CSV table of C-alpha atoms in Angstrom, one decimal:
chain,number,residue,atom,x,y,z
A,8,MET,CA,-30.3,25.1,19.5
A,9,GLN,CA,-32.3,26.6,22.3
A,10,GLY,CA,-29.5,27.5,24.7
A,11,PHE,CA,-30.1,28.2,28.4
A,12,THR,CA,-33.9,29.0,28.9
A,13,LYS,CA,-35.9,30.5,31.7
A,14,ILE,CA,-37.1,27.0,32.6
A,15,ASP,CA,-33.4,25.9,33.0
A,16,LEU,CA,-32.8,29.0,35.1
A,17,ALA,CA,-35.8,28.1,37.4
A,18,ILE,CA,-34.4,24.6,37.8
A,19,LEU,CA,-31.0,25.9,38.7
A,20,ILE,CA,-32.5,28.3,41.3
A,21,VAL,CA,-34.6,25.5,42.8
A,22,TYR,CA,-31.5,23.3,43.0
A,23,LEU,CA,-29.5,26.0,44.8
A,24,ALA,CA,-32.4,26.7,47.2
A,25,ALA,CA,-32.6,22.9,47.9
A,26,VAL,CA,-28.8,22.7,48.7
A,27,LEU,CA,-29.1,25.7,51.0
A,28,PHE,CA,-32.1,24.2,52.8
A,29,ALA,CA,-30.3,20.9,53.2
A,30,GLY,CA,-27.2,22.6,54.6
A,31,LEU,CA,-29.3,24.5,57.1
A,32,HIS,CA,-31.3,21.4,58.0
A,33,PHE,CA,-28.2,19.4,59.0
A,34,SER,CA,-26.9,22.4,61.0
A,35,LYS,CA,-29.9,22.5,63.3
A,36,LYS,CA,-28.0,20.9,66.2
A,37,GLU,CA,-25.6,23.4,67.8
A,38,MET,CA,-22.1,22.0,67.6
A,39,LYS,CA,-19.1,23.2,69.5
A,40,GLY,CA,-15.4,22.6,69.3
A,41,LYS,CA,-14.4,19.3,67.8
A,42,GLU,CA,-18.0,18.5,66.8
A,43,TYR,CA,-18.0,21.5,64.6
A,44,PHE,CA,-14.7,20.5,62.9
A,45,LYS,CA,-15.0,16.7,63.0
A,46,GLY,CA,-18.7,16.0,63.0
A,47,ASP,CA,-20.8,14.4,65.7
A,48,GLY,CA,-20.2,10.8,64.7
A,49,THR,CA,-23.6,10.3,63.0
A,50,VAL,CA,-22.6,10.7,59.4
A,51,PRO,CA,-22.5,7.3,57.6
A,52,TRP,CA,-19.2,6.3,56.0
A,53,TRP,CA,-20.8,6.2,52.5
A,54,VAL,CA,-21.8,9.9,52.8
A,55,THR,CA,-18.2,10.8,53.8
A,56,SER,CA,-16.9,8.7,50.8
A,57,VAL,CA,-19.0,10.6,48.3
A,58,SER,CA,-17.9,13.9,50.0
A,59,ILE,CA,-14.2,12.9,49.4
A,60,PHE,CA,-15.0,12.2,45.8
A,61,ALA,CA,-16.8,15.5,45.4
A,62,THR,CA,-13.9,17.4,47.0
A,63,LEU,CA,-11.3,15.9,44.8
A,64,LEU,CA,-13.3,16.3,41.6
A,65,SER,CA,-13.1,20.1,41.1
A,66,PRO,CA,-15.0,21.9,38.3
A,67,ILE,CA,-11.7,22.3,36.5
A,68,SER,CA,-11.6,18.5,36.1
A,69,PHE,CA,-15.3,18.5,35.1
A,70,LEU,CA,-14.6,20.9,32.2
A,71,SER,CA,-11.1,19.8,31.2
A,72,LEU,CA,-11.3,16.0,31.2
A,73,ALA,CA,-14.0,15.9,28.4
A,74,GLY,CA,-12.1,18.7,26.7
A,75,ASN,CA,-8.9,16.7,26.6
A,76,SER,CA,-10.7,13.7,25.1
A,77,TYR,CA,-12.5,16.0,22.6
A,78,ALA,CA,-9.1,17.4,21.5
A,79,GLY,CA,-8.0,13.8,20.6
A,80,THR,CA,-6.2,12.1,23.5
A,81,TRP,CA,-6.8,9.8,26.4
A,82,ILE,CA,-3.3,10.1,27.7
A,83,MET,CA,-4.3,11.9,30.9
A,84,TRP,CA,-6.8,9.2,31.7
A,85,PHE,CA,-3.8,7.1,32.8
A,86,ALA,CA,-3.3,9.5,35.6
A,87,GLN,CA,-6.6,8.2,37.1
A,88,LEU,CA,-4.9,4.8,37.6
A,89,GLY,CA,-2.7,6.5,40.2
A,90,MET,CA,-5.6,5.7,42.5
A,91,LEU,CA,-4.4,2.1,42.3
A,92,VAL,CA,-1.2,3.3,43.9
A,93,ALA,CA,-2.5,5.8,46.3
A,94,ILE,CA,-5.4,4.0,47.9
A,95,PRO,CA,-3.6,0.7,48.9
A,96,PHE,CA,-0.7,2.8,50.2
A,97,THR,CA,-2.9,5.1,52.3
A,98,ILE,CA,-5.0,2.2,53.7
A,99,LYS,CA,-1.9,0.1,54.5
A,100,PHE,CA,0.3,2.8,56.2
A,101,PHE,CA,-1.4,6.0,57.1
A,102,LEU,CA,-5.1,5.3,58.0
A,103,PRO,CA,-4.0,2.9,60.9
A,104,ILE,CA,-1.8,5.7,62.3
A,105,TYR,CA,-4.4,8.4,62.0
A,106,SER,CA,-7.2,6.2,63.5
A,107,LYS,CA,-5.0,5.2,66.5
A,108,LEU,CA,-3.8,8.7,67.2
A,109,ASP,CA,-7.3,10.1,66.8
A,110,ILE,CA,-5.8,13.3,65.3
A,111,ASP,CA,-7.7,16.6,65.1
A,112,THR,CA,-6.1,17.7,61.8
A,113,ALA,CA,-3.6,16.5,59.3
A,114,TYR,CA,-0.9,18.8,60.9
A,115,HIS,CA,-1.7,17.5,64.4
A,116,TYR,CA,0.2,14.4,63.3
A,117,LEU,CA,3.4,16.5,62.7
A,118,GLU,CA,3.2,17.8,66.2
A,119,LEU,CA,2.7,14.3,67.7
A,120,ARG,CA,5.5,12.7,65.6
A,121,PHE,CA,8.1,15.4,65.9
A,122,ASP,CA,7.0,17.1,69.1
A,123,SER,CA,7.0,20.3,67.2
A,124,LYS,CA,4.2,22.9,67.3
A,125,GLY,CA,6.3,24.9,64.8
A,126,LEU,CA,6.0,22.2,62.2
A,127,ARG,CA,2.3,21.9,62.8
A,128,ILE,CA,1.8,25.6,62.4
A,129,LEU,CA,4.0,25.7,59.3
A,130,GLY,CA,2.1,22.9,57.6
A,131,ALA,CA,-1.2,24.6,58.4
A,132,ILE,CA,-0.1,27.9,57.0
A,133,MET,CA,1.0,26.3,53.7
A,134,PHE,CA,-2.3,24.5,53.4
A,135,ILE,CA,-4.3,27.6,54.1
A,136,ILE,CA,-2.5,29.6,51.4
A,137,TYR,CA,-2.9,26.7,49.0
A,138,GLN,CA,-6.6,26.3,49.8
A,139,VAL,CA,-7.5,30.1,49.5
A,140,GLY,CA,-5.9,30.2,46.0
A,141,ARG,CA,-7.7,27.0,45.0
A,142,MET,CA,-11.1,28.2,46.1
A,143,SER,CA,-10.7,31.4,44.2
A,144,ILE,CA,-9.8,29.6,41.0
A,145,ILE,CA,-12.6,27.1,41.5
A,146,MET,CA,-15.2,29.8,41.8
A,147,TYR,CA,-13.8,31.8,38.9
A,148,LEU,CA,-13.5,29.2,36.1
A,149,PRO,CA,-16.9,27.5,36.1
A,150,CYS,CA,-18.7,30.8,36.7
A,151,MET,CA,-17.0,32.3,33.6
A,152,VAL,CA,-18.2,29.4,31.5
A,153,LEU,CA,-21.7,29.5,32.9
A,154,SER,CA,-21.9,33.2,32.6
A,155,LYS,CA,-21.3,33.0,28.8
A,156,LEU,CA,-23.9,30.2,28.4
A,157,MET,CA,-26.5,31.7,30.7
A,158,GLY,CA,-26.1,35.4,29.9
A,159,ILE,CA,-25.8,36.2,33.6
A,160,ASN,CA,-23.1,38.5,34.9
A,161,VAL,CA,-20.1,36.5,36.2
A,162,ASN,CA,-19.9,38.5,39.4
A,163,ILE,CA,-23.4,37.6,40.3
A,164,LEU,CA,-22.7,33.9,39.8
A,165,ILE,CA,-19.5,34.1,41.9
A,166,ILE,CA,-21.3,35.9,44.8
A,167,ILE,CA,-24.3,33.4,44.8
A,168,MET,CA,-21.9,30.4,44.9
A,169,GLY,CA,-19.8,31.9,47.6
A,170,VAL,CA,-22.6,33.1,49.8
A,171,ILE,CA,-24.5,29.8,49.8
A,172,ALA,CA,-21.3,27.9,50.7
A,173,ILE,CA,-20.5,30.3,53.4
A,174,ILE,CA,-23.9,30.1,55.0
A,175,TYR,CA,-24.0,26.3,55.6
A,176,SER,CA,-20.3,26.1,56.3
A,177,TYR,CA,-20.6,28.8,58.9
A,178,THR,CA,-23.7,27.4,60.6
A,179,GLY,CA,-23.4,23.7,60.5
A,180,GLY,CA,-19.7,22.8,60.4
A,181,LEU,CA,-18.4,19.6,59.0
A,182,LYS,CA,-21.6,17.6,59.3
A,183,SER,CA,-23.5,20.1,57.2
A,184,VAL,CA,-20.7,20.2,54.6
A,185,LEU,CA,-20.5,16.4,54.4
A,186,TRP,CA,-24.2,16.0,53.7
A,187,THR,CA,-24.4,18.8,51.2
A,188,ASP,CA,-21.3,17.4,49.5
A,189,PHE,CA,-23.1,14.0,49.3
A,190,ILE,CA,-26.1,15.6,47.6
A,191,GLN,CA,-24.0,17.6,45.2
A,192,GLY,CA,-21.7,14.6,44.4
A,193,SER,CA,-24.8,12.5,43.7
A,194,VAL,CA,-26.3,15.1,41.4
A,195,LEU,CA,-22.9,15.2,39.6
A,196,LEU,CA,-22.7,11.4,39.2
A,197,ILE,CA,-26.3,11.0,38.0
A,198,GLY,CA,-26.3,14.1,35.8
A,199,VAL,CA,-23.0,13.3,34.0
A,200,THR,CA,-23.9,9.6,33.5
A,201,PHE,CA,-27.3,10.7,32.0
A,202,GLY,CA,-25.4,13.1,29.7
A,203,LEU,CA,-23.2,10.2,28.4
A,204,PHE,CA,-26.2,8.0,27.6
A,205,TYR,CA,-28.1,10.9,26.0
A,206,LEU,CA,-25.1,11.8,23.9
A,207,MET,CA,-24.7,8.2,22.7
A,208,ALA,CA,-28.3,8.0,21.8
A,209,ASN,CA,-27.9,11.0,19.5
A,210,ILE,CA,-24.8,9.7,17.7
A,211,ASN,CA,-25.4,7.7,14.5
A,212,GLY,CA,-24.1,4.3,15.5
A,213,GLY,CA,-24.1,5.1,19.3
A,214,PHE,CA,-21.4,3.5,21.4
A,215,GLY,CA,-20.3,1.5,18.3
A,216,ALA,CA,-19.3,4.6,16.5
A,217,VAL,CA,-17.5,6.0,19.5
A,218,ALA,CA,-15.7,2.6,20.1
A,219,ASN,CA,-14.7,2.5,16.4
A,220,GLU,CA,-13.1,6.0,16.6
A,221,LEU,CA,-11.5,5.1,19.9
A,222,PHE,CA,-10.0,1.7,19.1
A,223,THR,CA,-10.0,1.1,15.3
A,224,ASN,CA,-8.7,4.5,14.1
A,225,HIS,CA,-6.3,4.6,17.2
A,226,LYS,CA,-6.6,8.4,17.2
A,227,PHE,CA,-7.4,8.6,20.9
A,228,LEU,CA,-5.2,5.8,22.3
A,229,ALA,CA,-2.2,6.8,20.2
A,230,VAL,CA,0.5,7.5,22.8
A,231,ASN,CA,3.7,9.5,22.0
A,232,GLU,CA,5.2,8.9,25.5
A,233,PRO,CA,7.0,5.6,26.1
A,234,ILE,CA,5.7,3.0,28.5
A,235,PHE,CA,8.8,3.6,30.7
A,236,ASP,CA,11.8,5.9,30.4
A,237,ALA,CA,15.0,5.2,32.3
A,238,ASN,CA,15.2,9.0,33.0
A,239,ILE,CA,12.3,9.1,35.5
A,240,PHE,CA,12.2,12.8,35.3
A,241,LYS,CA,10.8,12.6,31.7
A,242,ASP,CA,7.2,11.8,30.7
A,243,SER,CA,6.2,8.2,30.3
A,244,ILE,CA,3.1,6.2,31.0
A,245,PHE,CA,4.8,4.7,34.1
A,246,LEU,CA,5.7,8.2,35.4
A,247,LEU,CA,2.1,9.4,34.7
A,248,ILE,CA,0.6,6.7,36.8
A,249,PHE,CA,3.2,6.6,39.6
A,250,GLY,CA,3.5,10.4,39.8
A,251,ALA,CA,-0.2,10.9,39.8
A,252,GLY,CA,-0.4,8.2,42.5
A,253,LEU,CA,2.1,10.1,44.7
A,254,ASN,CA,0.2,13.4,44.1
A,255,THR,CA,-3.0,11.7,45.2
A,256,ILE,CA,-1.2,10.3,48.3
A,257,GLY,CA,-0.3,13.9,49.0
A,258,SER,CA,-4.0,14.8,49.1
A,259,TYR,CA,-5.0,11.8,51.2
A,260,VAL,CA,-2.1,12.1,53.7
A,261,SER,CA,-1.3,15.8,54.1
A,262,SER,CA,-4.2,17.9,52.8
A,263,GLN,CA,-6.6,18.9,55.6
A,264,ASP,CA,-9.7,19.0,53.4
A,265,ILE,CA,-9.3,15.2,52.9
A,266,VAL,CA,-7.7,14.2,56.2
A,267,GLN,CA,-10.6,16.0,57.9
A,268,ARG,CA,-12.9,13.3,56.6
A,269,PHE,CA,-10.8,10.6,58.1
A,270,THR,CA,-11.1,12.3,61.5
A,271,THR,CA,-14.9,11.6,61.5
A,272,THR,CA,-14.3,8.0,62.7
A,273,THR,CA,-11.6,5.9,64.2
A,274,ASP,CA,-13.0,2.7,62.7
A,275,THR,CA,-10.4,1.4,60.2
A,276,LYS,CA,-13.0,-0.8,58.4
A,277,LYS,CA,-15.1,2.3,57.7
A,278,LEU,CA,-12.1,4.3,56.7
A,279,ASN,CA,-11.1,1.5,54.2
A,280,LYS,CA,-14.6,1.4,52.8
A,281,MET,CA,-14.4,5.2,52.3
A,282,MET,CA,-11.2,4.9,50.4
A,283,ILE,CA,-12.2,2.1,48.1
A,284,THR,CA,-15.6,3.6,47.3
A,285,ASN,CA,-14.0,7.0,46.6
A,286,GLY,CA,-11.4,5.3,44.2
A,287,CYS,CA,-14.1,3.5,42.3
A,288,LEU,CA,-16.2,6.6,41.9
A,289,SER,CA,-13.2,8.7,40.8
A,290,ILE,CA,-12.1,6.2,38.1
A,291,PHE,CA,-15.7,5.7,37.0
A,292,ILE,CA,-16.5,9.4,36.5
A,293,ALA,CA,-13.2,10.1,34.8
A,294,THR,CA,-13.9,7.3,32.3
A,295,VAL,CA,-17.4,8.8,31.7
A,296,PHE,CA,-15.9,12.2,31.1
A,297,TYR,CA,-13.4,10.8,28.6
A,298,LEU,CA,-16.1,8.8,26.8
A,299,ILE,CA,-18.2,12.0,26.6
A,300,GLY,CA,-15.2,13.9,25.1
A,301,THR,CA,-14.7,11.2,22.4
A,302,GLY,CA,-18.5,11.1,21.8
A,303,LEU,CA,-18.4,14.9,21.3
A,304,TYR,CA,-15.6,14.5,18.8
A,305,VAL,CA,-17.7,12.0,16.8
A,306,PHE,CA,-20.8,14.1,17.1
A,307,TYR,CA,-19.2,17.4,16.0
A,308,LYS,CA,-16.2,16.5,13.9
A,309,VAL,CA,-16.9,13.0,12.4
A,310,GLN,CA,-20.6,13.4,11.9
A,311,ALA,CA,-20.4,17.2,11.2
A,312,ASN,CA,-23.1,18.5,13.4
A,313,PRO,CA,-23.0,22.3,13.7
A,314,LEU,CA,-20.8,23.5,16.5
A,315,PRO,CA,-22.5,25.5,19.3
A,316,PRO,CA,-21.3,29.0,20.3
A,317,ALA,CA,-18.4,29.1,22.8
A,318,ALA,CA,-17.2,25.7,21.6
A,319,GLN,CA,-13.6,26.0,22.7
A,320,GLN,CA,-11.9,22.8,24.0
A,321,ASP,CA,-12.6,23.2,27.8
A,322,GLN,CA,-16.1,24.6,27.1
A,323,ILE,CA,-17.3,22.0,24.6
A,324,PHE,CA,-19.1,19.8,27.1
A,325,ALA,CA,-20.9,22.8,28.8
A,326,SER,CA,-21.8,24.2,25.4
A,327,TRP,CA,-23.2,20.8,24.3
A,328,ILE,CA,-25.3,20.7,27.5
A,329,ALA,CA,-26.7,24.2,26.8
A,330,PHE,CA,-27.5,23.8,23.2
A,331,GLU,CA,-28.2,20.1,22.6
A,332,LEU,CA,-30.0,18.8,25.7
A,333,PRO,CA,-33.8,19.2,26.0
A,334,VAL,CA,-35.1,22.1,28.0
A,335,GLY,CA,-35.0,21.3,31.7
A,336,PHE,CA,-32.2,18.8,31.4
A,337,THR,CA,-29.9,21.6,30.6
A,338,GLY,CA,-30.6,23.2,33.9
A,339,ILE,CA,-29.9,19.9,35.7
A,340,LEU,CA,-26.6,19.3,34.0
A,341,LEU,CA,-25.4,22.9,34.5
A,342,ALA,CA,-26.4,22.5,38.1
A,343,ALA,CA,-24.0,19.6,38.2
A,344,ILE,CA,-21.2,21.9,37.2
A,345,TYR,CA,-22.2,24.3,39.9
A,346,ALA,CA,-22.4,21.4,42.3
A,347,ALA,CA,-18.8,20.5,41.6
A,348,SER,CA,-17.7,24.0,42.5
A,349,GLN,CA,-19.8,24.4,45.6
A,350,SER,CA,-18.8,21.1,47.2
A,351,THR,CA,-15.2,21.9,46.7
A,352,LEU,CA,-15.7,25.5,48.0
A,353,SER,CA,-17.6,24.5,51.1
A,354,THR,CA,-15.0,21.8,52.0
A,355,GLY,CA,-12.3,24.4,51.5
A,356,LEU,CA,-13.9,26.9,53.9
A,357,ASN,CA,-14.5,24.3,56.6
A,358,SER,CA,-11.0,22.8,56.3
A,359,VAL,CA,-9.3,26.2,56.4
A,360,ALA,CA,-11.4,27.1,59.5
A,361,SER,CA,-10.5,23.9,61.3
A,362,SER,CA,-6.8,24.3,60.5
A,363,TRP,CA,-6.7,27.9,61.6
A,364,ALA,CA,-8.6,27.3,64.8
A,365,LEU,CA,-7.0,23.9,65.9
A,366,ASP,CA,-3.5,24.1,64.4
A,367,ILE,CA,-2.7,27.8,64.8
A,368,GLN,CA,-4.9,29.4,67.4
A,369,ALA,CA,-5.1,26.5,69.8
A,370,SER,CA,-1.4,25.8,69.5
A,371,LEU,CA,-0.6,29.4,70.5
A,372,ASN,CA,-3.3,29.6,73.2
A,373,LYS,CA,-3.9,26.3,75.1
A,374,ASP,CA,-6.7,27.9,77.2
A,375,LEU,CA,-9.2,28.3,74.3
A,376,SER,CA,-12.6,26.9,75.2
A,377,LEU,CA,-14.6,24.7,72.8
A,378,GLU,CA,-17.0,27.6,72.3
A,379,LYS,CA,-14.1,30.0,71.5
A,380,GLN,CA,-12.7,27.5,69.0
A,381,THR,CA,-16.0,27.2,67.3
A,382,LYS,CA,-16.5,31.0,67.1
A,383,ILE,CA,-13.0,31.4,65.7
A,384,GLY,CA,-13.7,28.7,63.1
A,385,GLN,CA,-17.0,30.4,62.1
A,386,ARG,CA,-15.3,33.8,61.7
A,387,VAL,CA,-12.5,32.4,59.7
A,388,SER,CA,-14.9,30.6,57.3
A,389,LEU,CA,-16.8,33.9,56.9
A,390,ILE,CA,-13.7,36.0,56.3
A,391,VAL,CA,-11.9,33.5,54.1
A,392,GLY,CA,-15.1,33.0,52.1
A,393,ILE,CA,-15.5,36.7,51.5
A,394,PHE,CA,-11.8,37.1,50.6
A,395,ALA,CA,-12.0,34.2,48.1
A,396,ILE,CA,-15.1,35.8,46.5
A,397,ILE,CA,-13.2,39.1,46.1
A,398,VAL,CA,-10.1,37.4,44.6
A,399,SER,CA,-12.3,35.4,42.3
A,400,MET,CA,-14.1,38.5,41.0
A,401,ILE,CA,-10.7,40.2,40.5
A,402,LEU,CA,-9.6,37.3,38.4
A,403,ALA,CA,-12.9,37.3,36.4
A,404,ASN,CA,-12.5,41.0,35.6
A,405,GLY,CA,-8.8,41.1,34.7
A,406,ASP,CA,-6.2,39.3,32.7
A,407,ILE,CA,-6.1,36.1,34.6
A,408,LYS,CA,-3.9,33.9,32.5
A,409,SER,CA,-0.7,34.6,34.4
A,410,ALA,CA,-2.4,34.5,37.8
A,411,TYR,CA,-4.1,31.2,36.9
A,412,GLU,CA,-0.8,29.7,35.9
A,413,TRP,CA,0.9,31.0,39.0
A,414,PHE,CA,-1.7,29.7,41.3
A,415,ASN,CA,-1.7,26.3,39.6
A,416,GLY,CA,2.1,26.1,39.8
A,417,PHE,CA,2.1,27.0,43.5
A,418,MET,CA,-0.7,24.5,44.2
A,419,GLY,CA,1.2,21.7,42.5
A,420,LEU,CA,4.1,22.3,44.8
A,421,VAL,CA,2.5,22.6,48.2
A,422,LEU,CA,1.2,19.1,48.8
A,423,GLY,CA,4.3,17.6,47.3
A,424,ILE,CA,6.4,19.4,49.8
A,425,LEU,CA,4.1,18.5,52.7
A,426,VAL,CA,3.8,14.8,51.9
A,427,GLY,CA,7.6,14.4,52.0
A,428,THR,CA,7.6,15.5,55.7
A,429,PHE,CA,4.7,13.1,56.5
A,430,ILE,CA,6.5,10.2,54.8
A,431,LEU,CA,9.7,11.1,56.7
A,432,GLY,CA,7.8,10.9,59.9
A,433,ALA,CA,5.9,7.7,59.3
A,434,PHE,CA,8.6,5.6,57.6
A,435,THR,CA,11.8,6.5,59.5
A,436,LYS,CA,12.8,5.8,63.1
A,437,THR,CA,15.7,8.3,63.4
A,438,ALA,CA,14.0,11.5,62.0
A,439,ASN,CA,13.6,14.2,64.7
A,440,LYS,CA,12.3,17.8,64.9
A,441,PHE,CA,15.6,19.3,63.7
A,442,GLY,CA,15.9,17.0,60.7
A,443,ALA,CA,12.2,17.3,59.7
A,444,THR,CA,12.4,21.1,59.8
A,445,LEU,CA,15.5,21.2,57.7
A,446,ALA,CA,14.0,18.7,55.3
A,447,PHE,CA,10.9,20.8,54.9
A,448,ILE,CA,13.0,23.9,54.1
A,449,ALA,CA,15.2,22.0,51.7
A,450,ALA,CA,12.3,20.4,49.9
A,451,SER,CA,10.6,23.8,49.5
A,452,GLY,CA,13.8,25.4,48.1
A,453,VAL,CA,14.5,22.5,45.7
A,454,MET,CA,10.9,22.4,44.4
A,455,ILE,CA,10.5,26.1,44.0
A,456,TYR,CA,13.8,26.2,42.0
A,457,ILE,CA,12.7,23.3,39.8
A,458,LYS,CA,9.3,24.8,39.1
A,459,TYR,CA,10.3,28.3,38.2
A,460,PHE,CA,13.9,28.0,37.0
A,461,VAL,CA,14.2,24.6,35.3
A,462,ASP,CA,13.0,23.9,31.7
A,463,PRO,CA,9.7,21.9,32.1
A,464,ALA,CA,10.9,19.7,29.2
A,465,LYS,CA,13.7,18.4,31.4
A,466,ILE,CA,11.7,17.6,34.5
A,467,SER,CA,8.1,16.6,34.2
A,468,PHE,CA,5.5,17.9,36.6
A,469,TRP,CA,4.6,14.3,37.4
A,470,SER,CA,8.0,13.8,39.0
A,471,TYR,CA,7.7,16.6,41.5
A,472,SER,CA,6.4,14.5,44.4
A,473,ILE,CA,9.1,11.9,43.8
A,474,ILE,CA,11.8,14.6,44.0
A,475,SER,CA,10.2,16.2,47.1
A,476,ILE,CA,10.0,12.9,48.9
A,477,VAL,CA,13.5,11.9,48.1
A,478,VAL,CA,14.9,15.3,49.2
A,479,SER,CA,12.9,15.1,52.4
A,480,LEU,CA,14.1,11.6,53.3
A,481,VAL,CA,17.8,12.3,52.4
A,482,VAL,CA,18.1,15.7,54.1
A,483,GLY,CA,15.8,14.6,57.1
A,484,LEU,CA,17.7,11.4,57.9
A,485,VAL,CA,21.2,12.9,57.4
A,486,ALA,CA,20.4,16.1,59.5
A,487,SER,CA,18.7,14.0,62.2
A,488,ALA,CA,21.7,11.7,62.5
A,489,ILE,CA,24.2,14.5,62.7
A,490,TYR,CA,22.0,16.3,65.3
A,491,ASN,CA,21.7,13.2,67.4
A,492,LYS,CA,25.5,12.6,67.1
A,493,VAL,CA,26.4,16.1,68.1
A,494,LYS,CA,23.9,16.3,71.0
A,495,GLY,CA,24.4,12.7,72.1
A,496,ASN,CA,20.6,12.1,71.8
A,497,GLU,CA,18.5,9.3,70.6
A,498,THR,CA,15.2,9.9,68.7
A,499,THR,CA,12.3,8.8,70.8
A,500,LEU,CA,9.2,7.6,68.9
A,501,PRO,CA,5.9,8.6,70.3
A,502,LYS,CA,3.5,5.6,70.3
A,503,ASN,CA,1.6,4.9,67.0
A,504,THR,CA,3.3,7.6,65.0
A,505,THR,CA,5.3,5.4,62.6
A,506,ILE,CA,4.6,2.2,60.7
A,507,TYR,CA,7.0,0.4,63.1
A,508,ASN,CA,5.4,1.2,66.5
């Protein structure tokens, strides 16, 4: 057990320098206005697809998926199958709408559909709050793990990660972010896949021993939850898949960091390719992580190899990387963990900047020039990046358990509430601004009550999006109908804003 060596540190430093160089290289062309936020149209669809993959795969997933499998269950793997619900749904219904409207941001759609700048600004504010919290957690968690393995102060790791992401997000806009995401996503895919094969090569019996533990002994595939429960609010395999699918739809449809990638082209064929490739990569890498976790269980518990230091559940994979891989490869695999963090962070900075500049500032001031929009976006990415670094350092140096749970709970609510309003707009003809606003408020109130005042054993987290969408549809349709009746109005549908027109 050699741990993290100076050679590994040198490799990590070279990797970070290469990422910074690449980001600056792709930011050579000065971009203004929509080019800064939407790219210049030269980024290939496959680069954007890997960027979506890298954005959705946070370092929390990187560490926890293998940890869940190591602890003895593949139950959460079924959540990955939600992609089979989310991708066809998004391709069929929302990508055609977004491509025809040529929207600037996710929340631009709300303004076009409901003729409401207020809904656009409200959606943007919720997303920004969600994204700032997410970025802080995403910097904090992996840096804490890497700090223990490397012996480097966690504050230094947080600052380095944040500063590098700020530099190329500030200078190059979305194009720079997309290409650096592609590089980091590729490093992650190659590094983790190598880790799986190296692990199998060092297990007595290799894949056969892991398959035996997985299938013959039934330890990992033993499922306590039923396949289907008539009470859809309680955990079941069906709810896990369907609920995860709706959560993923929430990301694809209403989260600016993902929708921003869809604004890079209006070619629906390219958009469809992005979605399908992203889904294949996501299911593939999740399966690799779960196989690694099962392999680590066989390696440490069945074949009784000595456990490395810091071998808690969510740190077992990183610990194995640090103490079992050859010198040099350790640096590459730990760089993959850092890559997962930085790609998500840079995407967050750029998406917050675009949402603030285009959804809020431009809505309040129509006379903003393209140069002014760009400067606002750059300043926002800088300020938000510094703020996220500070929050992350506060979490790293305090008792973060409650803060972590609070942030995660809030994050789980935001996209569920937002997607209900988007589905109300796309799938109904009668919904209007009044009904949509009331639906947004009602869904927010119901979901906050359920999250913080209802026993989690009674209502599963996986049913949150279902509840939010149903509340949004019922309240939105009823309120819109009453409003039209009282006012004697009829809802007019702007062209290309619903699945019907």
